Coordinates of C-alpha atoms in Angstrom, one line a residue:
Chain A
M3 CA 137.6 111.5 103.7
G4 CA 135.8 108.7 105.6
W5 CA 132.7 109.4 107.6
E6 CA 131.9 111.7 110.5
E7 CA 129.5 111.7 113.4
V8 CA 127.4 114.6 114.7
Q9 CA 125.3 114.4 117.9
V10 CA 122.1 116.5 118.2
C11 CA 119.2 116.9 120.5
G12 CA 115.7 117.6 119.4
Y13 CA 114.0 118.2 116.1
D14 CA 115.1 121.7 115.3
E15 CA 118.8 120.8 115.8
F16 CA 118.3 117.7 113.7
V17 CA 116.8 119.7 110.8
R18 CA 119.5 122.4 110.9
T19 CA 122.2 119.8 110.9
A20 CA 120.7 117.8 108.0
Q21 CA 120.5 121.0 106.0
R22 CA 124.1 121.9 106.8
Y23 CA 125.3 118.6 105.3
H24 CA 123.0 118.7 102.3
G25 CA 124.7 117.0 99.3
R26 CA 126.4 114.3 101.4
P27 CA 124.9 110.9 102.3
I28 CA 123.2 111.4 105.7
F29 CA 122.4 108.5 108.0
A30 CA 120.5 109.1 111.2
L31 CA 119.8 107.1 114.4
F32 CA 117.0 108.4 116.5
C33 CA 117.0 107.3 120.2
G34 CA 115.2 108.3 123.4
D35 CA 117.0 110.7 125.7
K36 CA 119.6 109.4 128.2
D37 CA 119.6 110.0 131.9
A38 CA 122.4 111.2 134.1
E39 CA 124.0 107.8 134.0
G40 CA 123.8 107.6 130.2
K41 CA 120.9 105.2 130.1
S42 CA 118.0 105.7 127.7
W43 CA 114.4 105.4 128.7
C44 CA 113.9 103.4 125.6
P45 CA 115.1 99.8 126.1
D46 CA 115.2 98.9 122.4
C47 CA 117.5 101.9 121.8
V48 CA 119.8 100.5 124.5
T49 CA 120.0 97.3 122.5
A50 CA 120.3 98.8 119.1
E51 CA 122.9 101.4 119.7
P52 CA 125.9 99.1 120.0
V53 CA 124.8 97.1 117.0
V54 CA 124.6 100.2 114.9
R55 CA 127.9 101.6 116.2
K56 CA 129.7 98.4 115.3
E57 CA 128.6 98.8 111.7
L58 CA 129.6 102.4 111.3
H59 CA 132.9 101.6 109.7
N60 CA 130.9 100.4 106.7
L61 CA 129.5 103.9 106.0
P62 CA 130.4 105.2 102.6
D63 CA 133.1 107.9 102.3
E64 CA 131.8 111.5 102.9
S65 CA 128.8 110.2 104.9
V66 CA 127.5 112.0 107.9
F67 CA 126.1 110.0 110.8
I68 CA 123.7 112.0 112.9
Y69 CA 123.0 110.6 116.3
C70 CA 119.8 112.3 117.5
L71 CA 118.2 112.2 120.9
V72 CA 114.5 112.8 120.3
G73 CA 113.4 113.9 123.8
D74 CA 111.9 112.4 126.9
R75 CA 109.4 109.6 127.0
A76 CA 106.4 111.9 127.4
Y77 CA 107.4 114.0 124.4
W78 CA 107.9 110.9 122.3
K79 CA 104.5 109.4 123.2
D80 CA 102.7 112.5 122.0
P81 CA 101.3 111.5 118.6
N82 CA 101.8 115.0 117.3
N83 CA 105.5 115.5 118.0
E84 CA 107.5 116.9 115.2
F85 CA 109.5 113.7 114.5
R86 CA 106.2 111.8 114.0
R87 CA 104.5 114.6 112.0
N88 CA 107.3 115.8 109.8
L89 CA 109.8 112.9 109.5
K90 CA 107.1 110.3 109.7
L91 CA 108.9 108.3 112.4
T92 CA 106.8 105.6 113.9
G93 CA 109.1 104.3 116.6
V94 CA 112.4 104.5 118.4
P95 CA 115.0 103.4 117.6
T96 CA 114.8 104.4 113.9
L97 CA 117.9 104.2 111.7
L98 CA 117.4 105.8 108.3
K99 CA 119.1 107.1 105.2
Y100 CA 117.9 110.7 105.0
G101 CA 116.0 111.7 101.9
T102 CA 115.2 108.1 100.9
P103 CA 112.4 105.7 101.9
Q104 CA 115.2 103.4 103.3
K105 CA 114.9 102.9 107.1
L106 CA 115.0 100.3 109.8
V107 CA 112.6 100.5 112.8
E108 CA 112.8 99.0 116.3
E109 CA 113.9 95.3 116.2
E110 CA 115.1 95.7 112.7
C111 CA 117.9 97.8 114.2
F112 CA 119.1 94.9 116.3
K113 CA 120.2 93.0 113.1
A114 CA 123.7 93.7 112.0
E115 CA 123.0 92.4 108.6
L116 CA 120.2 94.8 107.9
V117 CA 122.2 97.7 109.3
R118 CA 125.1 96.8 107.1
M119 CA 122.7 96.6 104.1
L120 CA 121.3 100.1 104.8
F121 CA 124.8 101.6 105.1
T122 CA 126.4 99.9 102.1
E123 CA 123.8 99.1 99.4
D124 CA 122.0 101.4 97.0
Chain B
S22 CA 134.9 80.4 78.3
V23 CA 133.7 82.0 81.4
Q24 CA 135.5 82.8 84.6
A25 CA 133.8 81.1 87.5
R26 CA 134.1 82.6 91.0
K27 CA 132.7 80.9 94.0
E28 CA 133.0 82.0 97.5
D29 CA 135.0 79.1 99.0
K30 CA 135.9 77.1 95.9
P31 CA 138.1 79.1 93.5
Q32 CA 138.3 77.5 90.1
K33 CA 140.3 78.0 86.9
T34 CA 138.7 79.2 83.8
M35 CA 135.9 76.8 83.0
E36 CA 134.6 75.8 79.6
I37 CA 130.8 75.6 79.6
N38 CA 129.4 73.4 76.8
G39 CA 127.4 70.3 76.4
L40 CA 130.1 68.2 77.9
T41 CA 130.2 70.1 81.2
P42 CA 129.6 67.7 84.0
V43 CA 126.6 68.4 86.1
P44 CA 127.9 69.5 89.5
D45 CA 126.8 67.1 92.3
T46 CA 126.7 69.7 95.0
Y47 CA 125.0 73.0 94.3
D48 CA 125.5 76.6 95.5
Y49 CA 121.8 76.9 96.1
D50 CA 118.7 74.7 96.6
L51 CA 116.7 77.2 94.5
I52 CA 117.5 80.1 92.2
V53 CA 114.7 82.4 91.3
I54 CA 115.1 84.4 88.1
G55 CA 112.9 87.5 88.5
G56 CA 112.1 89.4 91.7
G57 CA 108.5 90.2 91.0
S58 CA 105.2 89.1 92.5
G59 CA 105.7 85.4 91.8
G60 CA 109.4 85.2 92.3
L61 CA 109.5 87.0 95.6
A62 CA 106.6 85.0 97.0
A63 CA 108.2 81.7 96.1
A64 CA 111.6 82.8 97.4
K65 CA 110.3 83.8 100.8
E66 CA 108.2 80.7 101.1
A67 CA 111.2 78.5 100.3
A68 CA 113.3 80.3 102.9
K69 CA 110.7 79.4 105.5
Y70 CA 111.6 75.7 104.8
E71 CA 115.2 76.6 105.4
K72 CA 116.2 76.2 101.8
K73 CA 119.2 78.1 100.5
V74 CA 117.6 80.5 98.0
M75 CA 118.9 83.2 95.6
V76 CA 116.8 85.8 93.8
L77 CA 118.2 87.5 90.7
D78 CA 116.4 90.6 89.6
F79 CA 117.4 93.0 86.9
V80 CA 115.6 95.7 85.0
K81 CA 116.8 96.5 81.5
P82 CA 116.2 100.2 81.1
T83 CA 113.4 101.3 78.7
P84 CA 114.4 103.1 75.4
Q85 CA 113.6 106.3 77.3
G86 CA 116.0 105.2 80.1
S87 CA 113.5 104.4 82.8
S88 CA 114.4 101.7 85.4
W89 CA 113.2 100.6 88.8
G90 CA 114.0 98.6 92.0
L91 CA 113.1 95.2 93.4
G92 CA 109.5 94.1 93.2
G93 CA 108.6 93.5 89.6
T94 CA 106.0 95.0 87.4
C95 CA 103.1 95.2 89.8
V96 CA 104.9 97.2 92.4
N97 CA 106.9 99.5 90.1
V98 CA 105.1 100.0 86.8
G99 CA 101.8 98.2 87.2
C100 CA 99.0 97.6 89.7
I101 CA 100.4 99.8 92.5
P102 CA 101.1 103.1 90.7
K103 CA 98.2 102.5 88.4
K104 CA 95.7 102.3 91.2
L105 CA 97.2 105.3 93.0
M106 CA 96.9 107.4 89.8
H107 CA 93.4 106.1 89.2
Q108 CA 92.6 107.2 92.8
A109 CA 94.1 110.6 92.0
A110 CA 91.7 110.9 89.1
L111 CA 88.7 109.7 91.2
L112 CA 89.6 112.3 93.9
G113 CA 89.4 115.0 91.2
Q114 CA 85.9 113.8 90.4
A115 CA 85.0 113.7 94.0
L116 CA 86.1 117.3 94.4
Q117 CA 83.7 118.3 91.7
D118 CA 80.8 116.3 93.3
S119 CA 81.6 117.8 96.7
R120 CA 80.2 121.1 95.7
K121 CA 76.7 119.6 95.4
F122 CA 77.1 118.1 98.9
G123 CA 77.7 121.5 100.3
W124 CA 81.5 122.0 100.2
Q125 CA 82.4 125.5 99.2
F126 CA 85.6 126.5 97.6
T127 CA 86.1 129.3 95.2
E128 CA 89.3 128.4 93.4
E129 CA 89.3 126.2 90.4
V130 CA 90.9 122.9 91.3
K131 CA 94.0 122.0 89.3
H132 CA 96.2 119.0 89.3
N133 CA 100.0 118.9 89.7
W134 CA 101.6 115.9 88.0
M135 CA 104.9 116.2 89.7
T136 CA 103.4 116.3 93.2
M137 CA 101.4 113.1 92.5
T138 CA 104.3 111.3 90.8
E139 CA 106.8 112.1 93.6
S140 CA 104.4 110.8 96.2
V141 CA 103.7 107.6 94.2
Q142 CA 107.4 107.0 93.5
N143 CA 108.2 107.6 97.2
Y144 CA 105.7 104.9 98.2
I145 CA 107.1 102.5 95.6
G146 CA 110.6 103.2 97.0
S147 CA 109.5 102.2 100.4
L148 CA 108.1 98.9 98.9
N149 CA 111.4 98.2 97.1
W150 CA 113.2 98.7 100.4
G151 CA 110.7 96.6 102.3
Y152 CA 111.3 93.7 99.9
R153 CA 115.0 93.9 100.3
V154 CA 114.7 93.9 104.1
A155 CA 112.3 90.9 103.9
L156 CA 114.7 88.9 101.7
R157 CA 117.7 89.7 103.9
D158 CA 115.8 89.0 107.0
N159 CA 114.7 85.6 105.6
K160 CA 118.3 84.9 104.6
V161 CA 117.5 84.9 100.9
T162 CA 120.4 86.1 98.8
Y163 CA 119.5 88.9 96.4
E164 CA 121.6 90.1 93.5
N165 CA 120.7 92.9 91.2
A166 CA 122.0 91.0 88.2
Y167 CA 120.7 89.7 84.9
G168 CA 120.4 85.9 85.0
E169 CA 120.9 83.6 82.0
F170 CA 121.3 79.8 81.8
V171 CA 124.7 78.8 80.5
G172 CA 124.6 75.0 81.0
P173 CA 122.8 72.4 83.1
H174 CA 122.0 73.6 86.6
T175 CA 124.2 76.7 85.9
I176 CA 123.3 80.3 85.6
K177 CA 125.4 83.4 84.8
A178 CA 124.5 86.6 86.7
T179 CA 125.7 89.9 85.1
N180 CA 125.4 93.1 87.2
K181 CA 125.0 96.6 85.9
K182 CA 128.8 97.0 85.9
G183 CA 129.1 94.0 83.6
V184 CA 130.7 91.8 86.3
E185 CA 129.7 88.1 85.7
K186 CA 129.4 85.4 88.3
L187 CA 128.3 81.8 87.9
Y188 CA 126.0 80.0 90.3
T189 CA 124.6 76.5 90.4
A190 CA 121.3 75.3 91.9
E191 CA 119.4 72.1 92.3
R192 CA 116.2 73.8 90.9
F193 CA 115.4 77.0 89.1
L194 CA 112.2 79.1 89.0
I195 CA 111.7 81.3 86.0
A196 CA 109.6 84.3 86.9
T197 CA 110.9 87.0 84.5
G198 CA 107.6 88.5 83.6
E199 CA 106.9 90.7 80.6
R200 CA 107.7 94.1 79.0
P201 CA 105.6 96.3 76.8
R202 CA 105.6 95.6 73.1
Y203 CA 106.6 98.3 70.6
L204 CA 104.9 98.9 67.3
G205 CA 107.9 98.4 65.0
I206 CA 107.3 101.6 63.2
P207 CA 109.6 104.6 62.6
G208 CA 109.9 106.7 65.7
D209 CA 108.4 104.3 68.2
K210 CA 111.4 103.7 70.4
E211 CA 112.8 107.2 70.0
Y212 CA 109.7 109.2 70.8
C213 CA 107.0 107.0 72.4
I214 CA 106.7 106.0 76.0
S215 CA 105.1 102.9 77.5
S216 CA 103.6 102.1 80.9
D217 CA 107.2 101.4 82.0
D218 CA 107.9 105.1 81.7
L219 CA 104.5 106.7 82.5
F220 CA 104.5 106.2 86.3
S221 CA 107.8 108.0 86.8
L222 CA 107.5 110.5 84.0
P223 CA 109.3 113.6 85.3
Y224 CA 107.0 116.0 83.5
C225 CA 103.3 116.2 82.8
P226 CA 102.5 114.2 79.6
G227 CA 100.1 116.9 78.3
K228 CA 98.0 116.0 75.3
T229 CA 98.4 112.3 75.0
L230 CA 97.7 109.7 72.4
V231 CA 97.3 106.2 73.8
V232 CA 97.7 103.4 71.3
G233 CA 96.0 100.2 72.1
A234 CA 92.7 98.9 73.6
S235 CA 94.1 96.7 76.3
Y236 CA 93.1 97.2 80.0
V237 CA 96.5 99.0 80.3
A238 CA 95.6 101.4 77.5
L239 CA 92.1 102.1 78.9
E240 CA 93.1 102.4 82.5
C241 CA 95.9 104.8 81.6
A242 CA 93.7 106.8 79.2
G243 CA 91.1 106.9 81.9
F244 CA 93.2 108.4 84.7
L245 CA 95.0 110.8 82.4
A246 CA 91.7 112.2 81.3
G247 CA 90.5 112.2 84.9
L248 CA 93.5 114.4 85.8
G249 CA 92.3 116.9 83.2
L250 CA 94.5 116.0 80.2
D251 CA 93.4 115.9 76.6
V252 CA 93.4 112.1 75.8
T253 CA 92.8 110.2 72.6
V254 CA 92.8 106.4 72.3
M255 CA 93.7 104.8 69.0
V256 CA 92.1 101.4 68.6
R257 CA 92.9 98.9 65.9
S258 CA 89.8 96.8 66.3
I259 CA 87.9 95.9 69.5
L260 CA 88.3 97.0 73.1
L261 CA 89.5 94.7 75.8
R262 CA 90.0 91.5 73.8
G263 CA 89.3 88.5 75.9
F264 CA 86.9 90.3 78.2
D265 CA 83.1 90.2 78.0
Q266 CA 82.4 92.4 75.0
D267 CA 79.1 93.7 76.2
M268 CA 80.9 95.1 79.3
A269 CA 83.9 96.3 77.2
N270 CA 81.6 98.4 75.0
K271 CA 79.9 99.9 78.0
I272 CA 83.3 100.9 79.4
G273 CA 84.2 102.5 76.1
E274 CA 80.9 104.4 75.9
Y275 CA 81.4 105.8 79.4
M276 CA 84.9 106.9 78.7
K277 CA 83.8 108.6 75.4
E278 CA 81.0 110.4 77.2
H279 CA 83.4 111.6 79.8
G280 CA 85.9 113.3 77.6
V281 CA 88.2 110.6 76.1
N282 CA 88.4 110.7 72.3
F283 CA 88.5 107.5 70.4
I284 CA 89.9 106.9 67.0
R285 CA 88.6 103.4 65.9
E286 CA 90.1 101.1 63.3
F287 CA 93.4 102.9 62.7
V288 CA 97.0 102.0 63.4
P289 CA 99.9 104.4 63.6
T290 CA 102.5 104.1 60.8
K291 CA 105.0 106.6 62.0
V292 CA 105.9 109.0 64.8
E293 CA 107.9 112.1 64.1
Q294 CA 109.2 114.8 66.5
L295 CA 108.1 118.3 65.8
E296 CA 109.7 119.9 68.8
E297 CA 111.9 118.6 71.6
G298 CA 110.8 119.3 75.2
T299 CA 109.4 117.9 78.4
P300 CA 106.9 117.2 76.9
G301 CA 107.8 117.9 73.3
R302 CA 105.5 117.8 70.3
L303 CA 105.0 114.7 68.2
K304 CA 103.3 114.1 64.9
V305 CA 101.6 110.8 64.5
T306 CA 100.5 109.4 61.1
A307 CA 98.0 106.6 61.0
K308 CA 96.4 104.4 58.5
S309 CA 92.9 103.0 58.5
T310 CA 92.5 99.2 58.9
T311 CA 89.4 99.2 56.6
G312 CA 90.5 101.4 53.7
D313 CA 93.2 103.8 52.4
Q314 CA 92.5 106.7 54.6
I315 CA 95.5 108.4 56.3
I316 CA 95.2 110.7 59.2
E317 CA 97.7 112.9 61.1
G318 CA 97.6 114.2 64.6
E319 CA 99.7 116.2 67.0
Y320 CA 100.3 115.2 70.6
N321 CA 102.7 116.0 73.4
T322 CA 103.0 112.3 74.4
V323 CA 102.4 109.0 72.7
L324 CA 101.8 106.1 75.1
L325 CA 102.0 102.6 73.5
A326 CA 99.9 100.0 75.3
I327 CA 99.5 97.3 72.6
G328 CA 100.5 94.3 74.6
R329 CA 103.3 92.8 76.6
D330 CA 105.9 90.2 75.6
P331 CA 107.5 87.6 77.9
C332 CA 111.2 88.0 78.9
T333 CA 112.1 84.5 77.8
R334 CA 114.1 85.0 74.6
K335 CA 117.4 86.1 76.0
I336 CA 117.8 84.1 79.2
G337 CA 119.6 81.1 77.7
L338 CA 116.6 78.7 77.7
D339 CA 118.0 77.0 74.6
K340 CA 121.2 76.1 76.6
V341 CA 119.1 74.0 79.0
G342 CA 116.5 72.8 76.6
V343 CA 113.4 74.6 78.0
N344 CA 110.7 74.7 75.4
I345 CA 108.9 78.0 74.7
N346 CA 106.2 78.9 72.3
E347 CA 108.3 80.4 69.5
K348 CA 105.6 82.7 68.3
T349 CA 104.6 84.2 71.7
G350 CA 107.6 83.5 73.9
K351 CA 105.4 82.0 76.5
I352 CA 106.4 78.9 78.5
P353 CA 104.1 75.9 78.5
V354 CA 104.0 74.2 81.9
S355 CA 102.2 71.3 83.5
D356 CA 99.6 71.9 86.1
E357 CA 102.4 71.8 88.6
E358 CA 104.2 74.7 86.9
Q359 CA 107.0 72.4 85.7
T360 CA 108.6 73.0 82.3
N361 CA 109.7 70.2 80.0
V362 CA 113.0 70.2 82.0
P363 CA 112.2 68.6 85.3
Y364 CA 114.4 70.8 87.5
I365 CA 113.2 74.1 85.9
Y366 CA 109.8 75.6 86.9
A367 CA 108.0 78.8 85.8
I368 CA 105.3 81.0 87.2
G369 CA 103.6 84.3 86.5
D370 CA 102.9 86.3 83.3
I371 CA 105.2 84.2 81.2
L372 CA 103.1 81.1 81.4
Q373 CA 101.1 80.0 78.4
D374 CA 97.3 80.0 78.7
K375 CA 97.3 81.3 82.3
L376 CA 96.0 84.5 83.7
E377 CA 98.5 87.4 84.0
L378 CA 97.7 88.6 87.5
T379 CA 99.8 89.3 90.6
P380 CA 97.7 87.2 93.0
V381 CA 97.8 84.2 90.6
A382 CA 101.6 84.4 90.4
I383 CA 101.9 84.7 94.2
Q384 CA 99.5 81.8 94.8
A385 CA 101.3 79.6 92.1
G386 CA 104.7 80.4 93.6
R387 CA 103.7 79.6 97.2
L388 CA 101.9 76.4 96.3
L389 CA 104.8 75.2 94.1
V390 CA 107.3 75.7 96.9
R391 CA 105.1 73.9 99.4
R392 CA 104.8 71.0 97.0
L393 CA 108.6 71.0 96.4
Y394 CA 109.7 71.3 100.0
A395 CA 106.9 70.7 102.4
G396 CA 105.2 67.6 100.9
A397 CA 102.1 69.5 100.0
T398 CA 99.9 68.4 97.0
T399 CA 97.6 71.4 96.4
K400 CA 97.9 72.8 92.9
C401 CA 97.1 76.3 91.9
D402 CA 93.5 76.8 90.9
Y403 CA 93.3 79.0 87.8
V404 CA 89.5 78.7 87.6
N405 CA 87.1 81.5 88.7
V406 CA 89.8 84.0 89.4
P407 CA 88.3 87.4 89.9
T408 CA 89.8 90.5 88.2
T409 CA 89.1 94.2 88.1
V410 CA 89.8 96.7 85.4
F411 CA 90.3 100.2 86.9
T412 CA 88.9 102.3 84.1
P413 CA 87.0 105.5 85.2
L414 CA 83.9 103.3 85.5
E415 CA 85.4 100.2 87.2
Y416 CA 84.7 96.7 85.9
G417 CA 84.9 93.7 88.1
A418 CA 84.4 90.1 86.8
C419 CA 84.7 86.5 87.9
G420 CA 84.1 83.5 85.8
Y421 CA 82.8 83.2 82.3
S422 CA 82.1 86.1 79.9
E423 CA 78.7 85.9 78.2
E424 CA 80.4 84.9 74.9
T425 CA 82.5 82.1 76.4
A426 CA 79.5 80.8 78.4
V427 CA 77.4 80.6 75.2
E428 CA 80.2 78.9 73.4
K429 CA 80.8 76.3 76.1
F430 CA 77.3 75.6 77.2
G431 CA 75.0 76.7 74.4
E432 CA 72.8 79.8 74.4
E433 CA 69.7 77.8 75.4
N434 CA 71.5 76.5 78.5
I435 CA 72.5 79.7 80.1
E436 CA 70.4 82.4 81.6
V437 CA 71.6 86.0 82.1
Y438 CA 70.2 88.2 84.8
H439 CA 71.1 91.8 84.6
S440 CA 70.3 95.2 86.0
H441 CA 71.3 98.8 85.7
F442 CA 71.7 100.6 89.0
W443 CA 72.3 104.2 90.2
P444 CA 74.7 104.4 93.1
L445 CA 73.2 106.5 95.9
E446 CA 76.3 108.7 96.0
W447 CA 75.8 109.7 92.4
T448 CA 72.2 110.9 92.8
V449 CA 72.9 114.2 94.5
P450 CA 75.7 115.4 92.2
S451 CA 73.5 114.3 89.3
R452 CA 75.9 111.8 87.8
D453 CA 74.8 109.3 85.2
N454 CA 71.8 107.3 86.3
N455 CA 71.9 104.5 83.7
K456 CA 75.6 103.6 83.4
C457 CA 76.3 101.3 86.3
Y458 CA 75.4 97.8 85.5
A459 CA 75.6 94.2 86.8
K460 CA 74.9 90.8 85.3
I461 CA 75.2 87.2 86.3
I462 CA 75.4 84.3 84.0
C463 CA 73.8 81.1 85.2
N464 CA 74.1 77.5 84.0
I465 CA 70.5 76.3 83.7
Q466 CA 71.5 72.6 83.6
D467 CA 73.3 72.8 86.8
N468 CA 70.8 74.3 89.2
E469 CA 71.3 77.7 87.7
R470 CA 74.8 77.8 89.2
V471 CA 76.3 81.2 88.9
I472 CA 79.2 80.8 86.4
G473 CA 79.9 84.4 85.6
F474 CA 79.7 87.6 87.5
H475 CA 80.2 91.1 86.0
V476 CA 79.7 94.5 87.6
L477 CA 80.4 98.0 86.2
G478 CA 80.4 100.7 88.9
P479 CA 82.3 102.3 91.7
N480 CA 84.5 100.1 93.9
A481 CA 84.0 97.2 91.5
G482 CA 87.0 95.4 92.9
E483 CA 85.7 95.5 96.5
V484 CA 82.3 94.3 95.3
T485 CA 83.7 91.4 93.2
Q486 CA 85.9 89.9 95.8
G487 CA 83.1 88.6 97.9
F488 CA 81.2 87.2 95.0
A489 CA 84.3 85.4 93.8
A490 CA 84.3 83.5 97.1
A491 CA 80.6 82.6 96.6
I492 CA 81.2 81.4 93.1
K493 CA 84.0 79.2 94.3
C494 CA 81.6 77.7 96.7
G495 CA 79.2 76.9 93.9
M496 CA 76.6 79.5 94.6
T497 CA 73.3 79.1 92.7
K498 CA 70.9 81.8 91.6
E499 CA 68.4 80.7 94.2
Q500 CA 71.0 81.1 97.0
L501 CA 71.9 84.5 95.6
D502 CA 68.2 85.5 95.7
N503 CA 67.9 84.2 99.2
T504 CA 70.8 86.4 100.4
V505 CA 69.4 89.6 101.8
G506 CA 71.0 92.7 100.4
I507 CA 72.9 95.4 102.3
H508 CA 71.2 98.8 101.8
P509 CA 72.1 101.3 100.5
V510 CA 75.1 99.9 98.6
C511 CA 75.7 99.1 95.0
A512 CA 76.4 95.5 95.8
E513 CA 72.9 94.8 96.9
V514 CA 71.7 94.7 93.3

């Protein structure tokens, strides 16, 4: 069946989507919102996204890749936002395997080797 | 014969025997067998010096089926989950104390084993992942495979699917650690658990019999009782062999007064299952070590903590000629951690006559690698290593026990200074006023140098760490007396 991508905005949509695909391996990339020209306020996210996208073909069959825009810079900086509180995210970009402690944060997402390891190994 | 597969050098079927020529170029500079505290520290250090390193780590599941990820005993089934569960028990005590400090809550406080265990396992999972990221980031190759020597400089790695690969290296580091020992009585492997199973047990253990008197036994018994479970400890002879016996007895007394039952001078002879379940019901029959008396008891869980055996018997050491102590399985090494085979080294719990502690293994691993690849000369110092036992009343120690000091220096040449103390935090909730205790052992012939430090009380580990540094600097009793205390803390005593 291969893998599929779903794009979501904000915490509520993320949670609903993750629930919808319960039972399949779920990987998620969290990035800062993009402006009208498609550029994110988060420079590290701009660097990480192409690296992650290049490794997507390594995703296991049946996986779901959720690309999630978290919000604007002000929302993200709030130490009580839902992503920080409930998903325990500490930075953007974050790439994680949902439901496990496996994740890559910030500069770790720039490294193709680590992204590949997250996607392919147990 | 074994099929060899190398990335860029395909070979035909290869016969490995005594006539196999030693390869002159190796796949790796260093292969580390065992991804625990020592192995990982050494691997990461070697990678810093741009060496080509591989780590092989594999956990053979317990008789009950438990297994775990990269990181070794400490991270998965040792220090880390132990201290977290000890903390869970301390928090239970703190909740009780809090009422005396004015906190009001009407409900009875109960403990949920699954909630605690899930949190602990989640944290351990993040550590396992962190190690894998660290290895990959440092360009250390990691394989989840069982390593065994098959010939000179050559190791066979078998993964959980049974696929075998051969690798060669210029040097090897054995860091395979230990696993819990079983009693060798009927029903032990079928029905009993060990510390390898306890920290991920998917159900509350209930009424538990802990067999053994090691620090593992007492720490586990301690926190299980602290979580509200009915706990009995069955001891063959003495508590905490190898530790200061004066302190060991105080620990035992405290545990007894705080709800842990002790059955002294008995050993189990068989374990039978009365009822299956999670937990089930088990019947334990035990015989006295001093007479003919036989007793029986019923428990939900039997936890064996009678010792740990090195994983050195099935890794092909005979194929490369590495000597081991046949009786114990431990590996004797030089003071540079070298075995009798010059290109094979060993560190950690498997070493003969060395302390079985994570920081010791880490230190030994790092220093060894620096000596091998960075021209360093510093050897690991195994003297005056501080330790802490996380029983309900914690015990921190550094240096000689009273018995060993007497044996080495003679009773007339040592002076022991001691004191009971009452932690301020224990006064208001009316906790014991004569249980916490500290003593130092001094060498009269050497300016009353402090050669042993022992403390029994809260936060013993934190207290002991500083004193360990002072002892390493050669602190004397006079210098200790001249150090003004911090008030009000336990350590000022």
